[in-house]
Coordinates of C-alpha atoms in Angstrom, one line a residue:
Chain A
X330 CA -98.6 104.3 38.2
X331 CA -100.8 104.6 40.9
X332 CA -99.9 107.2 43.8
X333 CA -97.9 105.7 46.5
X334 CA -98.2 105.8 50.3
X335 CA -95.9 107.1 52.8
X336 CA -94.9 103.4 53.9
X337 CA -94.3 103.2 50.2
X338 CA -92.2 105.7 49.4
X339 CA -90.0 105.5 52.6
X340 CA -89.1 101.7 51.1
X341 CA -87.6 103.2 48.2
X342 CA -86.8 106.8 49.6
X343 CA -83.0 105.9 49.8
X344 CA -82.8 104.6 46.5
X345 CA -84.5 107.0 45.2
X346 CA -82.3 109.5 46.6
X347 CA -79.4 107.3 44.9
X348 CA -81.0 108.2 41.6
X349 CA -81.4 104.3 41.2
X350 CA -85.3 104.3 40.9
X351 CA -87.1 103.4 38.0
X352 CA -89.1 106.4 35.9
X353 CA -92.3 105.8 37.1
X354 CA -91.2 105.0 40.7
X355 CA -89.8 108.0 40.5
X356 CA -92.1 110.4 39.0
X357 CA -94.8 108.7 41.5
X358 CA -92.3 109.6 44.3
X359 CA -92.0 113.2 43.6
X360 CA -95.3 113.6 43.3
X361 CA -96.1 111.9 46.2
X362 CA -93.4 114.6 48.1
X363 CA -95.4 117.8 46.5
X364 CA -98.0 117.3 48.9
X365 CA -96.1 115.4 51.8
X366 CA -93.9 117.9 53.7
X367 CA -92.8 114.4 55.8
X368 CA -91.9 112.2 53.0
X369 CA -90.0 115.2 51.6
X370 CA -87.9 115.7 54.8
X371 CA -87.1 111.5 54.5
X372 CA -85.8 112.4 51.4
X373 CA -83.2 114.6 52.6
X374 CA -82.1 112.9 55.1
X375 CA -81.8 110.0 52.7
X376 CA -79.5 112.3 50.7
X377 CA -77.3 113.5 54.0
X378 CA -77.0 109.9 54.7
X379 CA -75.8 108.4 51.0
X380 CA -73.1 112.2 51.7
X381 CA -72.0 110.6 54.7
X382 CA -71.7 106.5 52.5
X383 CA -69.4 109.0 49.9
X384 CA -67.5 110.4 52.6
X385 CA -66.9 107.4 54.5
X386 CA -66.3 105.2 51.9
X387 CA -63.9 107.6 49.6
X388 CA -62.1 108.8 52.5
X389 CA -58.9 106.2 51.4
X390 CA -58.8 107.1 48.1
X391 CA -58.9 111.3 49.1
X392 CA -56.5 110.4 51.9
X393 CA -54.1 108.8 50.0
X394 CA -54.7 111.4 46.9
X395 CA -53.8 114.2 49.7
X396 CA -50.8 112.6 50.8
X397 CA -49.1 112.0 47.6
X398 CA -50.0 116.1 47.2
X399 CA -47.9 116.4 50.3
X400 CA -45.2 115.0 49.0
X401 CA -45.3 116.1 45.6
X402 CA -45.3 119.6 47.2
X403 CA -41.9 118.9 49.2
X404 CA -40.4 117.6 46.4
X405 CA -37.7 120.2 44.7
X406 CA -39.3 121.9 41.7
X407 CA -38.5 121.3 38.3
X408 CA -36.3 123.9 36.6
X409 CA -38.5 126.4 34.7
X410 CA -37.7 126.1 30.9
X411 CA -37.9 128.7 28.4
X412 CA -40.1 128.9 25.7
X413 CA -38.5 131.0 23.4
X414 CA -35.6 130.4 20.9
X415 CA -34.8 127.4 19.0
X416 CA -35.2 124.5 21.0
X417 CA -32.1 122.1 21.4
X418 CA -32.2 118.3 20.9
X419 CA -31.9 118.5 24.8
X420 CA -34.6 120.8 24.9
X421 CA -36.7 119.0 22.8
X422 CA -36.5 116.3 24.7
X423 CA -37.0 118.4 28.0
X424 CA -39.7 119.8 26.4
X425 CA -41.3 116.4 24.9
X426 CA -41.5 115.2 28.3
X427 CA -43.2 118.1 29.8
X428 CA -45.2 117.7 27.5
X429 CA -46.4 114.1 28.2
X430 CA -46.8 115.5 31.5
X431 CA -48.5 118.7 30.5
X432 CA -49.3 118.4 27.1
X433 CA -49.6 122.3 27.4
X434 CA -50.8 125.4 25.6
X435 CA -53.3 127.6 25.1
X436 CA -53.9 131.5 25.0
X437 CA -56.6 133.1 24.6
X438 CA -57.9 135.7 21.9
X439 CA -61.1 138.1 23.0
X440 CA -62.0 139.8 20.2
X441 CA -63.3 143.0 21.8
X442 CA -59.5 144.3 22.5
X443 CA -58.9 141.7 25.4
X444 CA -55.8 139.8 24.7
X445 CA -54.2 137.1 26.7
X446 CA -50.9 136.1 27.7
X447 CA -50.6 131.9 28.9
X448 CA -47.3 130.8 29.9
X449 CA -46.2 127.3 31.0
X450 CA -47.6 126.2 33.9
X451 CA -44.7 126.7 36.9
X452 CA -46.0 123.5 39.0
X453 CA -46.3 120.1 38.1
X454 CA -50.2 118.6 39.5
X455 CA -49.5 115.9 41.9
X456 CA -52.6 113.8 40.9
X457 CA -50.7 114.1 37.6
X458 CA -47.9 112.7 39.3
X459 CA -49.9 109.9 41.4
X460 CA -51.9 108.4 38.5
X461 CA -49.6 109.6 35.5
X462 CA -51.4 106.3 33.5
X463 CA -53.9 108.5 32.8
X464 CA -53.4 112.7 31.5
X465 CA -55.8 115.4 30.8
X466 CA -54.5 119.1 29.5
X467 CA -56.3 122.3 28.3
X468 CA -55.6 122.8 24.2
X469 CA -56.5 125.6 21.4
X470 CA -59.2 123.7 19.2
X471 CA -57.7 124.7 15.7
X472 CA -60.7 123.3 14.2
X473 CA -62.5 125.8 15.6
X474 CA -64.0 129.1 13.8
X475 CA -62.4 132.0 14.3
X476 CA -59.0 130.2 14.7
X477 CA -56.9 132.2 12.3
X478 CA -57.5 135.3 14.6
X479 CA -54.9 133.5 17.1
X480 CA -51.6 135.3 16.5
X481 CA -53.8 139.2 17.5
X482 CA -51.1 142.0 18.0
X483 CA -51.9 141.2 21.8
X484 CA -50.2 137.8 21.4
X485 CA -47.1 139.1 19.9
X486 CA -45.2 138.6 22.7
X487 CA -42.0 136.7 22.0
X488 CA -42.5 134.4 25.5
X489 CA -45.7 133.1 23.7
X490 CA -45.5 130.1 21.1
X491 CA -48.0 130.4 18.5
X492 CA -49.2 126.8 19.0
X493 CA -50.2 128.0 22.1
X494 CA -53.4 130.3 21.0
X495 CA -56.6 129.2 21.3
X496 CA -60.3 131.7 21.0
X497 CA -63.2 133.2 23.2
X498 CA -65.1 135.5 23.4
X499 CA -66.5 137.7 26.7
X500 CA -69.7 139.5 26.6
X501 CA -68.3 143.2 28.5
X502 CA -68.7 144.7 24.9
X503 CA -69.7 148.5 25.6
X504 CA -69.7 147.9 29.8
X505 CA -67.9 148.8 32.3
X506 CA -66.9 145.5 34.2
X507 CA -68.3 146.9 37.2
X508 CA -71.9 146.7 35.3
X509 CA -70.8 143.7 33.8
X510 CA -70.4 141.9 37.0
X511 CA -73.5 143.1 38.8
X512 CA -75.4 142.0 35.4
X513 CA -74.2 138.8 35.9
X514 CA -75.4 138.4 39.3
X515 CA -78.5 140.0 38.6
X516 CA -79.3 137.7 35.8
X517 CA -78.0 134.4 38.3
X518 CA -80.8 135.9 40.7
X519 CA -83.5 135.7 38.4
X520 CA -82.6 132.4 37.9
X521 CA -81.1 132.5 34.4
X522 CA -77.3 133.4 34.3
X523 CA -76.2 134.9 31.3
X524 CA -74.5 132.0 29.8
X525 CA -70.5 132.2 30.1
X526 CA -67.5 133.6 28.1
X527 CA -67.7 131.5 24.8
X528 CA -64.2 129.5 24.2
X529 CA -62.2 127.1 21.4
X530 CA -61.0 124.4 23.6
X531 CA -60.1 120.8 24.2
X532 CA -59.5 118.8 27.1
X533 CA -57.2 116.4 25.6
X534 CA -57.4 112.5 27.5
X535 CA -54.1 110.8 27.0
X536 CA -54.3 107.1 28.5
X537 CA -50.5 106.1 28.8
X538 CA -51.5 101.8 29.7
X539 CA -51.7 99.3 27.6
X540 CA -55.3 98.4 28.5
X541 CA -58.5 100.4 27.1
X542 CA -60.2 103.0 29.1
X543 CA -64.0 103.9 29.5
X544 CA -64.6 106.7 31.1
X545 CA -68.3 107.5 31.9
X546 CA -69.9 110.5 31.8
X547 CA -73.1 109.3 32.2
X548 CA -72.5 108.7 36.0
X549 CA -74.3 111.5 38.2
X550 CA -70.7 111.8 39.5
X551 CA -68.7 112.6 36.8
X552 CA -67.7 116.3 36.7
X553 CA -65.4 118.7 34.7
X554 CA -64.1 121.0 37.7
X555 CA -62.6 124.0 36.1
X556 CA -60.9 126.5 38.1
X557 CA -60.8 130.4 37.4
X558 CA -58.9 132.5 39.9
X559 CA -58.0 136.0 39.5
X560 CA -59.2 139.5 40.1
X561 CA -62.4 139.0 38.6
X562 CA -63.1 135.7 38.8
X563 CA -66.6 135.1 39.0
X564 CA -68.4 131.4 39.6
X565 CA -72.1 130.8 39.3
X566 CA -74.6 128.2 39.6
X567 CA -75.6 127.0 36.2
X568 CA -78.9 126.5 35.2
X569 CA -79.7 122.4 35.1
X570 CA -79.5 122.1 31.7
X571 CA -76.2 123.4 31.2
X572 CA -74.2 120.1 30.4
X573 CA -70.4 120.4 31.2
X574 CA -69.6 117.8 29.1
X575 CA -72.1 118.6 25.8
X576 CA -74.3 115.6 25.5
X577 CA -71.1 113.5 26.1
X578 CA -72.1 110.0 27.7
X579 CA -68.9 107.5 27.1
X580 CA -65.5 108.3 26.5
X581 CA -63.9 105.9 25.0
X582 CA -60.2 105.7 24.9
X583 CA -57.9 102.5 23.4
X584 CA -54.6 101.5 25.0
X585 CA -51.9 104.4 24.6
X586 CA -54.3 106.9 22.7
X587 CA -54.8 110.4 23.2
X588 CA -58.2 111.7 22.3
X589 CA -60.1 114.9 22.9
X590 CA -63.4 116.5 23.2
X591 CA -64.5 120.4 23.2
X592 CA -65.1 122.8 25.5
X593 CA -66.8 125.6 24.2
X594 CA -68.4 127.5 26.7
X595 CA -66.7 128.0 30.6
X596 CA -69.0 125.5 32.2
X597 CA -67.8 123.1 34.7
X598 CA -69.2 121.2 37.7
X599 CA -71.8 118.0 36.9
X600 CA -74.8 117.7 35.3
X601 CA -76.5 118.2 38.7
X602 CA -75.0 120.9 39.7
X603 CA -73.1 122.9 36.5
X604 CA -71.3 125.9 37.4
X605 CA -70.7 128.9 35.5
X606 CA -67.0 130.8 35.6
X607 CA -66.2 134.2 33.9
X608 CA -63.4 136.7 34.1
X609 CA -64.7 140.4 35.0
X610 CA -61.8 142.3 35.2
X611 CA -58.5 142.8 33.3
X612 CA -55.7 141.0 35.6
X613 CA -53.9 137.9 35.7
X614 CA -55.9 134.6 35.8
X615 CA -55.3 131.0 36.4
X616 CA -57.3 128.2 34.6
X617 CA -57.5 124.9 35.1
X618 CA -59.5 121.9 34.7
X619 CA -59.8 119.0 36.6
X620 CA -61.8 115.6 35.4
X621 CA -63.8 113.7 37.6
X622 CA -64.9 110.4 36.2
X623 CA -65.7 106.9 37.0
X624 CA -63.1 104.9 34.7
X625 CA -63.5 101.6 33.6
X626 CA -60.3 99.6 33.0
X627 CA -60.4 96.0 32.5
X628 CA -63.0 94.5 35.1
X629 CA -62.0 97.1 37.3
X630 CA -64.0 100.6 37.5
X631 CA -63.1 103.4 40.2
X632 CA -63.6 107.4 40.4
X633 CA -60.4 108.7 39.0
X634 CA -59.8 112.0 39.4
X635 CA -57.0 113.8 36.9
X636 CA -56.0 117.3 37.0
X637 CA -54.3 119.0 34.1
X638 CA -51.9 122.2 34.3
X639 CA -53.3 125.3 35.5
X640 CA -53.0 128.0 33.0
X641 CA -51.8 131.7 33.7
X642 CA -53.4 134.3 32.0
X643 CA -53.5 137.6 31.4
X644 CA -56.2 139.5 30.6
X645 CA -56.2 143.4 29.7
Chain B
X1293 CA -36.6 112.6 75.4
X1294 CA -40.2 110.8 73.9
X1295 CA -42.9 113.1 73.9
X1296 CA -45.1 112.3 76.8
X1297 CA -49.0 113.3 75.6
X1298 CA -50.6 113.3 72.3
X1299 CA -50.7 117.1 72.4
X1300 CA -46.8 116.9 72.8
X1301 CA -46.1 114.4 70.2
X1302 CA -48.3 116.3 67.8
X1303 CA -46.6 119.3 68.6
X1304 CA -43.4 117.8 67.6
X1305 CA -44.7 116.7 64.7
X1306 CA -46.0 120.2 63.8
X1307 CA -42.4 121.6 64.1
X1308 CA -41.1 118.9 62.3
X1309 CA -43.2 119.6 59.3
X1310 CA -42.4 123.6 60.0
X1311 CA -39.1 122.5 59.3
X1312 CA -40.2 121.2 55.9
X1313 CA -40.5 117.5 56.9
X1314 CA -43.1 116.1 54.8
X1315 CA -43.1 112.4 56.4
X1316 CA -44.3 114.8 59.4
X1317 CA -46.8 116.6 58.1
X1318 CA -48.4 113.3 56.4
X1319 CA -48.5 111.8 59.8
X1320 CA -50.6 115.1 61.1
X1321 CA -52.5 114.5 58.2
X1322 CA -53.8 110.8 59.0
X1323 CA -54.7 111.8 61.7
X1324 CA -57.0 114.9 61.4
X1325 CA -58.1 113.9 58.1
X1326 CA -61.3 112.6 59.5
X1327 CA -62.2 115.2 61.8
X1328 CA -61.1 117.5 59.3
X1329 CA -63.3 116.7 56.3
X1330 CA -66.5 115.8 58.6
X1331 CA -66.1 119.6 60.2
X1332 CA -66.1 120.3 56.5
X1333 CA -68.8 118.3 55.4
X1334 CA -71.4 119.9 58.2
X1335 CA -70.8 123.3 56.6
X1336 CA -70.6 123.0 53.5
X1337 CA -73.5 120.1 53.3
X1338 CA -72.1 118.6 49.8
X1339 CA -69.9 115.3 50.0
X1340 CA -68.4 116.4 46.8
X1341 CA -66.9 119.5 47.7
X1342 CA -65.4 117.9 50.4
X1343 CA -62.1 116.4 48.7
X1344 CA -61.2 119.7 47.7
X1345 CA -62.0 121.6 50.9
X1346 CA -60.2 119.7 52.5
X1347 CA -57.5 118.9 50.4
X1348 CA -57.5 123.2 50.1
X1349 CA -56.8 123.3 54.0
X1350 CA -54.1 120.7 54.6
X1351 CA -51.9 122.0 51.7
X1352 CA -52.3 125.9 53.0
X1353 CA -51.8 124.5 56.9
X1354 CA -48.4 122.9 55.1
X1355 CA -47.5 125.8 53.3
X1356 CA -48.4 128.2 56.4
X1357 CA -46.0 126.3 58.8
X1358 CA -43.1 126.5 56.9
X1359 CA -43.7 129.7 56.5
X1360 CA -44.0 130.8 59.7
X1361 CA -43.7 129.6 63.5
X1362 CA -44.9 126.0 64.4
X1363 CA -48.2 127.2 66.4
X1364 CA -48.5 126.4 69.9
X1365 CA -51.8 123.9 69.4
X1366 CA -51.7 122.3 66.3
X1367 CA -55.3 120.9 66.4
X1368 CA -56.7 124.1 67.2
X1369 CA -54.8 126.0 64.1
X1370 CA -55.8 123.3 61.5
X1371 CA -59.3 123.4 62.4
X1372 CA -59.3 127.5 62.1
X1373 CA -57.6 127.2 58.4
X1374 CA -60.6 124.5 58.0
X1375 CA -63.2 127.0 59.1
X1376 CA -61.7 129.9 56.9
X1377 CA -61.6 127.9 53.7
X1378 CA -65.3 127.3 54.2
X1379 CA -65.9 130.6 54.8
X1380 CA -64.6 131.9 51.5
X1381 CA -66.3 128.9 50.1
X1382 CA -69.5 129.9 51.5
X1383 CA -69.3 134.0 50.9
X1384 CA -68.6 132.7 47.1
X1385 CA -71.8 131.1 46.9
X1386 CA -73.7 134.2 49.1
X1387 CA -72.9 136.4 46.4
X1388 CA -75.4 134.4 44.0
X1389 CA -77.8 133.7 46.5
X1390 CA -77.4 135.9 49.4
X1391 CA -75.7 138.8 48.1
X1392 CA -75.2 141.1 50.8
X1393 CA -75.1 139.0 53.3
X1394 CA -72.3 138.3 55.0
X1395 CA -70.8 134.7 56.5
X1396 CA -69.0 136.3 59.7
X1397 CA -66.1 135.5 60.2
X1398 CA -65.6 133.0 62.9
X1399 CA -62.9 134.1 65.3
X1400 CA -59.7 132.1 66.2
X1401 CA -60.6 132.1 69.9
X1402 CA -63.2 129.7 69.0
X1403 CA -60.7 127.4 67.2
X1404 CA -61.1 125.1 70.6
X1405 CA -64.7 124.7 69.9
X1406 CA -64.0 123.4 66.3
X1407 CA -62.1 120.7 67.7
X1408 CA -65.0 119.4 69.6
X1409 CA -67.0 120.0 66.7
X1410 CA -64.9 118.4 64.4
X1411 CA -64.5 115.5 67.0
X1412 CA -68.3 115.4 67.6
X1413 CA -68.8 115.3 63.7
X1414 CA -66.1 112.1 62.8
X1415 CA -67.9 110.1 65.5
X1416 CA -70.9 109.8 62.7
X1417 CA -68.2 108.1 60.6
X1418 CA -67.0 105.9 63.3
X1419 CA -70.6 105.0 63.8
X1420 CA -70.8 104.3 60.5
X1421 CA -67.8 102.3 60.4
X1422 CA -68.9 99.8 63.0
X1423 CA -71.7 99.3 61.4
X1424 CA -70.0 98.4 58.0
X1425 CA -67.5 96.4 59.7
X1426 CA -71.1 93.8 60.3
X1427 CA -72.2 93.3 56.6
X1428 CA -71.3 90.3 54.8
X1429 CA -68.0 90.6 52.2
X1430 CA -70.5 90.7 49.5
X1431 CA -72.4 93.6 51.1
X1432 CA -69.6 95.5 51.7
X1433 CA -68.2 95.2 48.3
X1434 CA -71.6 96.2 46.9
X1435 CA -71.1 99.5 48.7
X1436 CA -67.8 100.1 47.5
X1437 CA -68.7 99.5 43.9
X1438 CA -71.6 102.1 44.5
X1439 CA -69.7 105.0 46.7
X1440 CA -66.2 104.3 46.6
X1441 CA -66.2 103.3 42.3
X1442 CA -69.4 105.2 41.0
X1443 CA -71.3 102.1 39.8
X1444 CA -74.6 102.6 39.2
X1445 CA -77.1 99.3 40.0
X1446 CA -76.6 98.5 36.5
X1447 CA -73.4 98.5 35.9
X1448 CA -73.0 96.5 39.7
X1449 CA -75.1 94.3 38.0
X1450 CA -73.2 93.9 34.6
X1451 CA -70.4 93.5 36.2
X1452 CA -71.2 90.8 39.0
X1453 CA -73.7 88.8 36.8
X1454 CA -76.4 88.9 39.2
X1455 CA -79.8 90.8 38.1
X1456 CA -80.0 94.2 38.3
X1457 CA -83.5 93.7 41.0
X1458 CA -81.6 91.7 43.2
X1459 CA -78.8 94.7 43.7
X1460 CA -81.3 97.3 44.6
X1461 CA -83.1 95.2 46.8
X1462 CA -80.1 94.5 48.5
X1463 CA -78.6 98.2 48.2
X1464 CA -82.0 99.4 49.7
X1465 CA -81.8 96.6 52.8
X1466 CA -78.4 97.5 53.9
X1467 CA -79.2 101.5 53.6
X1468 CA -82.0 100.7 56.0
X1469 CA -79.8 98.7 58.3
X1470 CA -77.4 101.7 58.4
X1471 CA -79.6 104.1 59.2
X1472 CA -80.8 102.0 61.9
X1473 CA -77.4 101.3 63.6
X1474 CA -76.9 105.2 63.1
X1475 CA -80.4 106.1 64.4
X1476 CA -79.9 106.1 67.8
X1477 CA -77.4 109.4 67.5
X1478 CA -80.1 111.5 66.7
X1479 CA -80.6 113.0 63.0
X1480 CA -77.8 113.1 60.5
X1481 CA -75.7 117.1 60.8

């Protein structure tokens, strides 16, 4: 393609910025911009305007999603129900449902001497509660390597289920987390973070309608949002070819299916923008994950966003 | 007795929702939700961190009232949770790229500024909406299959039946016409 002129690429500049040009529009446009500082500027303000469409134009759908919050935050909490013992028929059934609305578990296994401690979650998610057609949940991948190690000495804590055990790994081995921190930061500066704590998990989808489901991770918006908070919590930028959802495009899921797909590193965010989380310090953590996803249903498609159950964790 | 000024009636509402009332605090919430997340979206400078940002500061201004006294200008409060929950947003990210660096804090007798701010900022978004509120049905439903569902041209396309060309000639025309309507305001925050 032949190089373009300013008039030329201010025609296209917004759609560009959309991410909706063709590949040789677009190569010819960025390198057009290398040596235009004006056309570059254009660009950006293309972007802060299509911000400012997104904004606008999802502001009923995150209104609305913040008032259900509201009231699911007024509304009295749910007893807290052991998980040890036998269960009863009642139980069982108390538990089957939380687990339609959870579909809980996990722990977490490091195999340098770090053990971890989940419990259930203590608070229902209201997006859970606003679009309950549609699930996700944190799981132990039993498939995965390593799996046997679940039930470590660690784990033997009678408030833990076995079935809820899943497997990482954390690269502190010899360091004090002090060092191990400031490596990681170091390493972000230079423009390569060292990639995060390896982990056996799936985000299990459970559609709960009658109709199919598409979700697509294709779009530039879809994003796995997970969420680490704790003592040593630690969030990075992720290189751009980190791929939260590992080489995932379409996620297809039939009328009242549950299907998963595996996590096995702690990256979240979008392919734009992927985000690396770690745990530095012994402590107790939270974890959770939150999908982000334009979903097809029907004729209809809309950004749906579903948060599962955070996790507690404890991490000596 | 009716409250006799906005600042009254919101101040009612504030202990209303102090008192636990959701219904109350729902009603605070339509109507700073737009000042709210456009003071958010200057600072932070990424429409999809928004949601959450905001969505973060609502929920704590909730949980702080019934925690604690109903404060004396509601507005004014709301925006300084606003402005701390993008300050701990914003020191997260220093410590990757500006480590040592601090993001002052901002201090709460500026909270009155952030209301102007935050007014100043949600007038881009009433621009915005006046000039949606002139596009054709079609137009508009275009630009809710792109921003509000996530459609790319191509799937607009698929699902419309109309070729794939025609939608991002028609996407690029109406950018350009918003841009113009907005242009008179100056550049973009």
């Amino acid at each position: 393609m032949n190089p373009m002129t300013c008039h030329e690429v201010e025609e296209q500049i917004e759609l560009f910025a959309a991410g909706e040009c063709d590949a040789p529009t677009e190569a010819a446009i960025r390198g057009h911009m290398t040596g235009c500082p004006r056309c570059a500027k254009a660009e950006s303000e293309a972007r802060r305007f299509l911000d400012l469409m997104d904004v606008r134009l999802q502001e009923p759908d995150r209104l609305q999603r913040l008032l259900d919050r509201i009231e699911a935050e007024s509304a009295p909490k749910p007893a807290s129900i052991p998980m040890t013992g036998r269960a009863t028929p009642h139980r069982r059934s108390v538990l089957a449902t939380r687990r339609q609305w959870f579909a809980l578990a996990a722990s977490i296994l490091l195999p340098i001497g770090i053990g971890i401690w989940l419990t259930p979650p203590a608070e229902q998610p209201a997006s859970q509660q606003a679009q309950s057609d549609l699930t996700v949940a944190l799981l132990p991948d039993r498939s995965a390597r390593g799996h046997e190690k679940l039930v470590a000495p660690a784990l033997a804590n009678d408030k833990v289920s076995s079935e809820m055990a899943l497997t990482f790994h954390l690269q502190a081995e010899g360091q004090s987390t002090k060092k191990f921190r400031s490596d990681l930061v170091d390493a972000a500066f230079k423009g390569r973070p060292t990639p995060p704590p390896e982990v056996d998990l799936l985000l299990q989808v459970h559609n709960a309608t009658d109709q199919p489901m598409r979700l697509l991770f294709d779009d530039p918006r879809a994003e796995l949002r997970l969420y680490v908070s704790g003592p040593g919590a630690l969030r990075l930028d992720g290189p751009r070819d980190a791929d939260p959802f590992g080489g995932l495009r379409i996620f297809d899921l039939p009328a009242s299916s549950t299907k998963a797909f595996s996590i096995t590193r702690l990256v979240g965010g979008s392919r734009r923008q992927p985000v690396y989380w770690y745990w530095t310090e012994p402590g107790d953590y939270r974890l959770r994950a939150v999908l982000r996803a334009p979903v097809q249903s029907g004729s209809e498609t809309r950004m749906r966003s579903i948060a599962g159950p955070a996790i507690p964790i404890r991490v000596r | 007795m009716q409250p006799r000024t906005d600042a009254e009636a919101e101040l009612a509402l504030a202990h209303r929702a102090a008192a636990g009332d959701a219904n109350a605090f729902q009603d605070l919430t339509r109507r700073w939700y737009r000042p709210v997340s456009a003071f958010i979206w200057k600072r932070v400078q990424r429409a999809d961190l928004v949601e959450d940002l905001t969505q973060e500061t609502f929920l704590e201004a909730f949980k702080s009232l019934k925690n604690g006294p109903a404060p004396e200008h509601f507005s004014s409060w709301l925006f300084g949770v606003a402005a701390n929950r993008c300050g701990k947003h914003l020191r997260r990210k220093q410590l990757v790229r500006f480590a040592g660096d601090e993001v002052p804090e901002q201090s709460v007798s500026d909270n009155t500024l952030f209301v102007e701010e935050a007014e100043e900022q949600a007038k881009w978004l009433d621009r915005l909406d006046a000039g949606l509120a002139e596009l054709p049905p079609e137009t508009r439903d275009l630009l809710e299959r792109k921003h509000r569902q996530g459609q790319t041209c191509e799937q607009i396309a698929a699902a419309t039946g109309r070729p794939v060309g025609t939608i991002k000639s028609l996407l690029a025309r109406t950018y350009k016409q918003l841009r113009e309507r907005l242009a008179p305001a100056g550049e973009l925050p």
